[in-house]
XYZ file of C-alpha atoms in Angstrom:
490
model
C -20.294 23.434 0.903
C -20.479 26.867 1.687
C -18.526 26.807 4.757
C -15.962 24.555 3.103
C -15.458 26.932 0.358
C -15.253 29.771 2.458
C -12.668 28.122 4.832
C -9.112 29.438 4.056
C -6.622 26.187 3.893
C -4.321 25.398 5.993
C -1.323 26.348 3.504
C -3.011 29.506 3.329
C -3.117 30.045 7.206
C 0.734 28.676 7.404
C 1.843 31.492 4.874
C 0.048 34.257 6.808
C 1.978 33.323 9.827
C 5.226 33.123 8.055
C 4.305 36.608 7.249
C 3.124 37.857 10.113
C 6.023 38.590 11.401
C 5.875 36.410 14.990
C 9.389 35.619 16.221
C 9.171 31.579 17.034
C 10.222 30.872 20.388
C 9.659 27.398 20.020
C 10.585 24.086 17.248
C 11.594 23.364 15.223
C 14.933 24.452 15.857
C 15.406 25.955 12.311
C 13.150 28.712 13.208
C 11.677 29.734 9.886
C 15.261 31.671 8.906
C 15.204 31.461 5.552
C 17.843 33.981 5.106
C 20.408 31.367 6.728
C 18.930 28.533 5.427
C 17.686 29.754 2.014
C 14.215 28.869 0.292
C 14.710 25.711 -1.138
C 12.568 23.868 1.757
C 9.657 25.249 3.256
C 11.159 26.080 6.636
C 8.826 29.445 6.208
C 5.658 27.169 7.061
C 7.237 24.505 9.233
C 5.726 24.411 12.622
C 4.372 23.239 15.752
C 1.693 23.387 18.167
C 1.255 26.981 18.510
C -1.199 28.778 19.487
C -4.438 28.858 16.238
C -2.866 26.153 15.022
C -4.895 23.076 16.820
C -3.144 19.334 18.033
C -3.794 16.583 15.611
C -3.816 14.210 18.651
C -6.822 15.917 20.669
C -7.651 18.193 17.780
C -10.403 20.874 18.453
C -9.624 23.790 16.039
C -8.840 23.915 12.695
C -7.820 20.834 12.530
C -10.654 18.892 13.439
C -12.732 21.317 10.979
C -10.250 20.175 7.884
C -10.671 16.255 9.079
C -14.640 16.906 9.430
C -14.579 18.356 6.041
C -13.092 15.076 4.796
C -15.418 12.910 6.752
C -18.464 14.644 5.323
C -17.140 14.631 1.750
C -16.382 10.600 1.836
C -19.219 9.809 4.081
C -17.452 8.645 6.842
C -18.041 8.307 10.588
C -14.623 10.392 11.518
C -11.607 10.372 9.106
C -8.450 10.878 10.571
C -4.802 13.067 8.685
C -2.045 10.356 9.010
C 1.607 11.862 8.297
C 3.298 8.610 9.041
C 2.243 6.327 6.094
C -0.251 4.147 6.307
C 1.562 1.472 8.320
C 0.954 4.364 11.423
C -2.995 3.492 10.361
C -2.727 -0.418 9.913
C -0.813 -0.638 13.176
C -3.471 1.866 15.140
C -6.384 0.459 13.498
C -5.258 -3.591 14.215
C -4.409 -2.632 17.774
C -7.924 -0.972 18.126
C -9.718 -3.555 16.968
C -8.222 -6.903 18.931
C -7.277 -7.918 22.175
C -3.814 -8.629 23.425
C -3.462 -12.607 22.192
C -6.209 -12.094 19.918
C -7.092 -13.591 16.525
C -6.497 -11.812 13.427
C -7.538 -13.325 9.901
C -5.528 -11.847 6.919
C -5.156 -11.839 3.549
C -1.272 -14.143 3.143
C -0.443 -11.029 0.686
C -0.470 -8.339 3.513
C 1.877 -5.660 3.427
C 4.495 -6.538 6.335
C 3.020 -3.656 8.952
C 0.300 -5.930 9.171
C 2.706 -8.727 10.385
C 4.462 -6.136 12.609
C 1.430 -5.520 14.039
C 0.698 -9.508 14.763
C 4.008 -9.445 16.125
C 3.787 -6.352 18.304
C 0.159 -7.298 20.090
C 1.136 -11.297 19.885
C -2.188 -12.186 17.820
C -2.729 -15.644 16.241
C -2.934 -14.974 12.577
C -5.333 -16.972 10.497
C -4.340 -17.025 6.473
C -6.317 -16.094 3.588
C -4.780 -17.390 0.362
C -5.440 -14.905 -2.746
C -6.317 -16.975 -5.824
C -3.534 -16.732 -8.823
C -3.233 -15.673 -11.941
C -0.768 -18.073 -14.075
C -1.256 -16.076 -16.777
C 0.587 -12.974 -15.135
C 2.088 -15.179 -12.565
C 0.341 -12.467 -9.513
C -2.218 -12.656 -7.121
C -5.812 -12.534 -7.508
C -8.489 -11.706 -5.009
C -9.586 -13.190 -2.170
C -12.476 -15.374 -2.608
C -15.681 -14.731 -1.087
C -15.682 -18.160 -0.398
C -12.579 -18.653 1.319
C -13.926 -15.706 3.847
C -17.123 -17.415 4.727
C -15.081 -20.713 5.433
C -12.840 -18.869 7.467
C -14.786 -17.275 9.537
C -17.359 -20.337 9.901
C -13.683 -22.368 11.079
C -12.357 -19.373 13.340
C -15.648 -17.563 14.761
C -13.245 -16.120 17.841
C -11.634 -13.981 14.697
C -11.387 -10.261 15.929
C -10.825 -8.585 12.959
C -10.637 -9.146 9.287
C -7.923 -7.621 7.354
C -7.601 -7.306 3.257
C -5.498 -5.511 0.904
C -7.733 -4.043 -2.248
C -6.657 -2.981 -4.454
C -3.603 -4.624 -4.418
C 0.110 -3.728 -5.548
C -0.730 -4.819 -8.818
C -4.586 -3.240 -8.970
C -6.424 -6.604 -8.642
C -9.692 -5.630 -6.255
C -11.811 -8.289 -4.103
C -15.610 -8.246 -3.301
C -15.411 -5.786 -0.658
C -18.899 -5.678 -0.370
C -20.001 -9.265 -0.008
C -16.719 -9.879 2.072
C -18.676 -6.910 4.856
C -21.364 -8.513 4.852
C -19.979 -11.978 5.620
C -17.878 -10.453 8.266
C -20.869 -7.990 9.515
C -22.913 -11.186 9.948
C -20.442 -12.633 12.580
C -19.841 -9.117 13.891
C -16.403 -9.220 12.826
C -15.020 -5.990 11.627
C -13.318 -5.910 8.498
C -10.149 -3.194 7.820
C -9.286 -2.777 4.385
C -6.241 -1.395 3.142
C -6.234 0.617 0.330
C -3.719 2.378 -0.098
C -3.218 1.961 -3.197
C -6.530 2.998 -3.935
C -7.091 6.529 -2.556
C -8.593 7.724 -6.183
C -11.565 5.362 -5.989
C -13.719 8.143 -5.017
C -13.276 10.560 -7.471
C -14.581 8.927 -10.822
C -16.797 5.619 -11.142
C -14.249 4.493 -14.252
C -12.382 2.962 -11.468
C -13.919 0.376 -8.561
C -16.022 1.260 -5.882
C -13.556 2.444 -2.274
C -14.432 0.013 0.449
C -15.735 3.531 2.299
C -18.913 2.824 0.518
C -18.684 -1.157 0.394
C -19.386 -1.719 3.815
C -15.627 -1.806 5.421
C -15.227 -0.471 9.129
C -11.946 1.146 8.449
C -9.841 1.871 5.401
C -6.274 3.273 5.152
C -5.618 5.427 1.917
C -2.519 6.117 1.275
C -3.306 9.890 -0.770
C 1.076 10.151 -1.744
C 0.574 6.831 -4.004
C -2.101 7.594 -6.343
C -2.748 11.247 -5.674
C -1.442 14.171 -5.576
C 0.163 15.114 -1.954
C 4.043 14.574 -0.368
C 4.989 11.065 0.731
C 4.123 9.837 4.269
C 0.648 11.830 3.673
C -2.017 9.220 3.945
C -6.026 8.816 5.334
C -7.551 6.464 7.569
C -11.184 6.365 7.510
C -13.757 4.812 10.101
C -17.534 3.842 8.976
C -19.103 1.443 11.338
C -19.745 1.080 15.149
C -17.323 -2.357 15.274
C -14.419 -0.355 16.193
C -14.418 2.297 18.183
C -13.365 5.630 17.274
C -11.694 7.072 20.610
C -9.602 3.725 20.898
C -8.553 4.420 17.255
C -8.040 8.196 18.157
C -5.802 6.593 21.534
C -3.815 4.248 19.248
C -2.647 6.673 16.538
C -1.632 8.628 19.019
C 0.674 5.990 19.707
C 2.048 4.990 16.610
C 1.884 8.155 14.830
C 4.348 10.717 15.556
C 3.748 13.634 18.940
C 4.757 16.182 16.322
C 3.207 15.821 13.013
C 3.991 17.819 10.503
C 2.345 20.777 9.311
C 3.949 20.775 5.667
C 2.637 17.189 5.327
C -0.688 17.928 6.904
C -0.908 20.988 4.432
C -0.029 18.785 1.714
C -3.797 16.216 2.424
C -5.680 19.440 2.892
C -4.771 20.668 -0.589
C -4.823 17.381 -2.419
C -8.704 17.645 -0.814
C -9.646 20.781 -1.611
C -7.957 20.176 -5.563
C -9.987 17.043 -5.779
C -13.208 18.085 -3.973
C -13.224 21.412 -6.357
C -11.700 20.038 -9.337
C -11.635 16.038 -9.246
C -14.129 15.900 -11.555
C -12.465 17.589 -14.737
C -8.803 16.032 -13.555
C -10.418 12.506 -13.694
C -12.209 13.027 -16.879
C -8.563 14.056 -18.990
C -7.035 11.057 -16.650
C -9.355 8.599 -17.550
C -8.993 9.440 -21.684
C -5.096 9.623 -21.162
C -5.983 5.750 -19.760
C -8.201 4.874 -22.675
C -5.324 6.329 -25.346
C -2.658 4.180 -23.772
C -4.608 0.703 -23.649
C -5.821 1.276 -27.477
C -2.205 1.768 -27.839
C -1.242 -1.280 -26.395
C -2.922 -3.452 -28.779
C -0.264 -3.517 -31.216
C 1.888 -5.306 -28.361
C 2.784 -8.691 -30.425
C 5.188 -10.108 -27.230
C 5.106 -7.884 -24.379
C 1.714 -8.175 -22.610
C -0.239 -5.325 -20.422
C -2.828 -6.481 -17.365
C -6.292 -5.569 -18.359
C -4.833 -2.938 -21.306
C -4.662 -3.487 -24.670
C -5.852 -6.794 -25.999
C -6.005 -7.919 -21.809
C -9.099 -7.735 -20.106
C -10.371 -8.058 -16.392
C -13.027 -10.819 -18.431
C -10.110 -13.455 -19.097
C -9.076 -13.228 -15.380
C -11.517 -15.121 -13.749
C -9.639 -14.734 -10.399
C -10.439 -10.554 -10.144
C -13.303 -9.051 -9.071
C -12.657 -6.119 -10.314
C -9.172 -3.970 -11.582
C -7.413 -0.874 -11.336
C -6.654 0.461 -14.518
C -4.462 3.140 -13.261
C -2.303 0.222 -12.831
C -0.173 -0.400 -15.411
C 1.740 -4.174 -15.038
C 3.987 -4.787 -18.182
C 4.830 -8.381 -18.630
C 7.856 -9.665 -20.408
C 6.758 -13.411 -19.556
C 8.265 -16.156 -22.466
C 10.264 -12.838 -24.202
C 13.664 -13.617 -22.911
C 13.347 -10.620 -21.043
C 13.732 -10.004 -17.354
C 11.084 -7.242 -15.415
C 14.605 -5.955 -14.267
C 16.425 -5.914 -17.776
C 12.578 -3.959 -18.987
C 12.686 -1.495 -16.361
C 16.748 -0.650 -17.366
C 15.800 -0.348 -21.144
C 12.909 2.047 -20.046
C 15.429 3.748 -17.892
C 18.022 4.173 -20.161
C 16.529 4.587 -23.278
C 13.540 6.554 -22.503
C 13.975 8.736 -18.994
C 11.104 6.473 -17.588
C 11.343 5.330 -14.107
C 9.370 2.543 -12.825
C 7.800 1.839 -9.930
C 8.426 -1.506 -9.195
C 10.567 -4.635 -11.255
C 10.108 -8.351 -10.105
C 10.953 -11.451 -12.025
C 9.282 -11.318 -15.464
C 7.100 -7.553 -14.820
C 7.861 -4.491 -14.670
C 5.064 -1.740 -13.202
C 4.313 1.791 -13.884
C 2.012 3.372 -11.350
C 0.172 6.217 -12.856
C -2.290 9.382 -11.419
C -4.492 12.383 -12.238
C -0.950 14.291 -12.337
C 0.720 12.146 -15.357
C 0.635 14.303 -18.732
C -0.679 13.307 -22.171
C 2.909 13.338 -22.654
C 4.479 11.218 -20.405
C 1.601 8.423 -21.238
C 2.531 8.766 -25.038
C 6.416 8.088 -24.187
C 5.345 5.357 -21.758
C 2.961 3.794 -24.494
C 5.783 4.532 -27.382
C 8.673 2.995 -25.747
C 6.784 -0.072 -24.930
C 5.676 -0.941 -28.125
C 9.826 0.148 -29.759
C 10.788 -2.883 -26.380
C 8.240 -5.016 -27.565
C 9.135 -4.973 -31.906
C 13.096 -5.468 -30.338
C 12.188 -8.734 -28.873
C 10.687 -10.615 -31.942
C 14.260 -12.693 -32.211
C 13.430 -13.879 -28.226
C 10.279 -13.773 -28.290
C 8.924 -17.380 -27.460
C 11.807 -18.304 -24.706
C 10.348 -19.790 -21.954
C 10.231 -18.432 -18.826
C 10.401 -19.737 -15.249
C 7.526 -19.115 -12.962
C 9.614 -19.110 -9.753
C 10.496 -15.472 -10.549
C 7.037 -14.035 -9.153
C 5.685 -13.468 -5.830
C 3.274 -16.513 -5.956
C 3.893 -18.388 -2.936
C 2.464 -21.765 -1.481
C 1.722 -21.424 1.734
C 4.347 -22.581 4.038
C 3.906 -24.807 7.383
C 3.393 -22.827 10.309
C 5.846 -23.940 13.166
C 4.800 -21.458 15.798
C 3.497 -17.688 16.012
C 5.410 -14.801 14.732
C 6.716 -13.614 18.336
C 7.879 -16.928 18.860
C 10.066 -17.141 16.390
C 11.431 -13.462 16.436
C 11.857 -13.863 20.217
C 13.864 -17.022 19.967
C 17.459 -18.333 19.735
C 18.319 -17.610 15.933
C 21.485 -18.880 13.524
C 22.303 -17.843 10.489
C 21.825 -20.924 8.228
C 23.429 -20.931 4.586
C 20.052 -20.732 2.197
C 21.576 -24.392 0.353
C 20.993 -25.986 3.808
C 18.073 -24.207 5.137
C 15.147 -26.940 4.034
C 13.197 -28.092 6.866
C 14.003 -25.950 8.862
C 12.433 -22.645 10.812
C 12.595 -19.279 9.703
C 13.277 -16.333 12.532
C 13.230 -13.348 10.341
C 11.339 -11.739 7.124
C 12.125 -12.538 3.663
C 10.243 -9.914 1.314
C 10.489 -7.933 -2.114
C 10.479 -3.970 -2.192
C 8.831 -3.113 -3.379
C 5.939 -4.097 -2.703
C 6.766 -5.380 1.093
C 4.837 -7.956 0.694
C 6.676 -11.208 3.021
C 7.324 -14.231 1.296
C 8.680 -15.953 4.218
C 7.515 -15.103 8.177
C 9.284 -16.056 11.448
C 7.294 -18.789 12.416
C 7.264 -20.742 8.889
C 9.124 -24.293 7.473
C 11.459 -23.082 5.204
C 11.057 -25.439 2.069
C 12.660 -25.843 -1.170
C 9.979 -24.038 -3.453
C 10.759 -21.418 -1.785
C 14.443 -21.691 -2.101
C 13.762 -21.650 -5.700
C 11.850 -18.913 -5.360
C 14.364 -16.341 -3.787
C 16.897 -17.549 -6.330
C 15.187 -17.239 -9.485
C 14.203 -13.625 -8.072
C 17.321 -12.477 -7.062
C 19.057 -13.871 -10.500
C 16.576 -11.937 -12.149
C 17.645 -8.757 -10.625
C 14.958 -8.597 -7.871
C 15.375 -7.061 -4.959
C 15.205 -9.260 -1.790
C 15.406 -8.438 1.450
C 15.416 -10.116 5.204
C 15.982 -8.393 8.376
C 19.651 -9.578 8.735
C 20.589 -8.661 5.185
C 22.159 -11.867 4.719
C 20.709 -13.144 1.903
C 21.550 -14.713 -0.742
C 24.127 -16.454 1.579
C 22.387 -17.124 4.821
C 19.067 -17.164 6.389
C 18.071 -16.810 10.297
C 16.489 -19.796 11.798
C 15.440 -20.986 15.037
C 17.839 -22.969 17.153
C 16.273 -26.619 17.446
C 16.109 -26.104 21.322
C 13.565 -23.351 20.859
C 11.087 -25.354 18.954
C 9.407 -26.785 21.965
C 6.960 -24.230 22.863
């Protein structure tokens, strides 16, 4: 701890150069003239490879001291800075772990870089089905059960790949889901990226790092406090191997990373390591105000706040409470039309809106404040609605989905002759692109799979309820790609 305490940052190391005085005959091209350019952005520390300043992709300077710092602090057998998202991660980390061809099993509520990457390497996915929640209309975990069956079916699986916690905060049984993959030496990746503060308090679940996962993506700009795109990926076990992971990231993370963004993780680290502690202590009573709060709610309802609790949702293992998923279910009251009267009336933005919810995403960095505005403005929504309250609401608007038939593999279907089919005639037939929800970016529909009419229902109860839906050839709610009949054979 000494040596980490005594090592100067790397934000401190970019400002001394700035200062220094060196004249940069190199990129980026805006060469750190801030008196053209002015001070708004920090083109002062904005650099490259130079000299002192290590290569993320073959780092052995000062770089691969700030990533060992990170790997001894989590535990971890090498943790790795990731400046393009986590989908950079989930792509390296899939390709590292399977063969061209391969098979993959997945949890159906994957975010959609884990299709691209079944699409990209041509793997054979395998589906696991999370169990719902009526009651909130979401996703719950993924059964235990369901992975031992799967795995028992498909013992050529490669890799194992779940989402906990997901968009919503619902968390599986990482731990008993290892050791069922462990036992057919089957690696299991876990993405959390919504669930990079795990390891800073034990008010919240246990981080896969320490469940028994071989590699977890965190995603440190959702839940913590460092610039978008800034995100972890952290390898425990000997299943995958950690210069093939090194090899891939080079490959789908960018040749010149950036130095602001990489600054950015090391101080979020250093803040947390130093001062995580105290910060999650006033976060966690900020949490503890707002859900006593939310027991005057008479219409509105609150996951696992207020009178809700992870108890009456048999289908979690465990919950996020720095999730915060407002329902408007039976109120008359869309997630959409919530999210505008939150907007509008109270200068709160929300993270997400989809069919009856709304969701605010909260961190260590959220004031007393803003939770008393969020908690006072819900409960003004929730004594407007007592005239609607008891409307029924339709179901169709979440992002439950049965699973559809698979036709063929992903890079069949995207590789294929495609039409654009109007959605009212679409039944039956074969979808060639992605239908999903941002956010989260979670598909709905994949190339590959029978379009039905549930679904149809779906997308229209969604998009009338001000959701937005997207496919890859924008054409909705008009028209959907399909496969041309002739391509079917296969």
């Amino acid at each position: 701890m000494d040596k980490q305490t005594m090592q100067p940052s790397l934000l401190d190391r970019l400002k001394e150069h700035a200062a220094s005085g060196s004249i940069p005959m190199h990129m980026p091209g805006h060469k750190r003239n801030t008196n053209l350019l002015g001070a708004d952005l920090p083109y002062a520390i904005d650099i490259t490879e130079i000299g002192g300043f290590d290569n993320l992709h073959g780092a052995s300077g000062i770089l691969k001291e700030y990533m060992e710092e990170i790997a001894d602090f989590y535990g971890t057998k090498r943790s790795f800075y990731l400046v393009n998202g986590s989908t950079c991660g989930i792509l390296a980390g899939i390709r590292a772990a399977t063969g061209r061809g391969g098979k993959i099993v997945i949890a159906r509520n994957s975010h959609k870089s884990v299709y691209h990457a079944i699409e990209l390497f041509g793997l054979e996915a395998v589906y696991l089905v999370p169990e719902m929640e009526e009651a909130f209309g979401i996703h719950g975990a993924i059964s235990v059960a369901s992975i031992a069956g799967t795995l028992e079916e498909h013992p050529d699986a490669q890799l194992v790949v779940l989402t906990s916690p997901t968009y919503e905060g619902v968390v599986s049984d990482i731990a008993a889901i290892a050791e069922i993959c462990h036992a057919h030496s089957i690696p299991l990746l876990v993405d959390e990226a919504h669930g990079s503060h795990f390891n800073y308090s034990q008010q919240f679940p246990d981080s896969a790092i320490v469940l028994g996962a071989d590699l977890v993506i965190q995603s440190l700009h959702k839940t913590l406090p460092s610039l978008t795109m800034t995100s972890l990926a952290h390898l425990t076990g000997d299943l995958i191997s950690p210069e093939e992971l090194a090899r891939q990231l080079a490959i789908f993370e960018s040749s010149s990373p950036s130095y602001v963004l990489m600054a950015s993780i090391d101080r979020c680290f250093r803040l947390l390591r130093d001062e995580g502690e105290r910060l999650f202590e006033d976060y966690n009573q900020r949490l503890s105000v707002f859900s006593e709060k939310m027991k005057q709610l008479q219409h509105l309802k609150v996951l696992c706040h207020g009178n809700d609790s992870p108890v009456v949702h048999p289908s979690f293992f465990a919950f996020d409470q720095g999730k915060i998923l407002i329902s408007a279910q039976g109120t008359g009251l869309s997630g959409q039309g919530l999210a505008e009267i939150l907007r509008s009336e109270h200068q709160l933005e929300m993270e997400m809106a989809y069919g009856d919810h709304a969701l605010a995403m909260t961190s260590v960095c959220d004031t007393a404040s803003a939770m008393t505005v969020l908690a006072a403005a819900l409960l003004a929504v929730d004594r407007s609605l007592g005239s609607a309250a008891g409307e029924q609401a339709s179901n169709d608007a979440t992002l439950l989905f049965a699973l559809p038939e698979k036709q063929c593999r992903i890079w069949q279907a995207l590789e294929s002759g495609k039409a654009a089919c109007p959605l009212e005639q679409a039944v039956g037939q074969t979808a060639a692109e992605y239908i999903w929800a941002y956010p989260p970016g979670i598909p709905l529909l994949v190339p590959g799979e029978r379009i039905n009419s549930g679904f149809i229902r779906q997308i229209k109860s969604l998009l009338e309820k001000g959701t937005q839906v997207h496919s890859d050839a924008e054409g909705l709610p008009e028209t959907i790609r399909i496969i041309r009949q002739k391509n079917l054979a296969h």
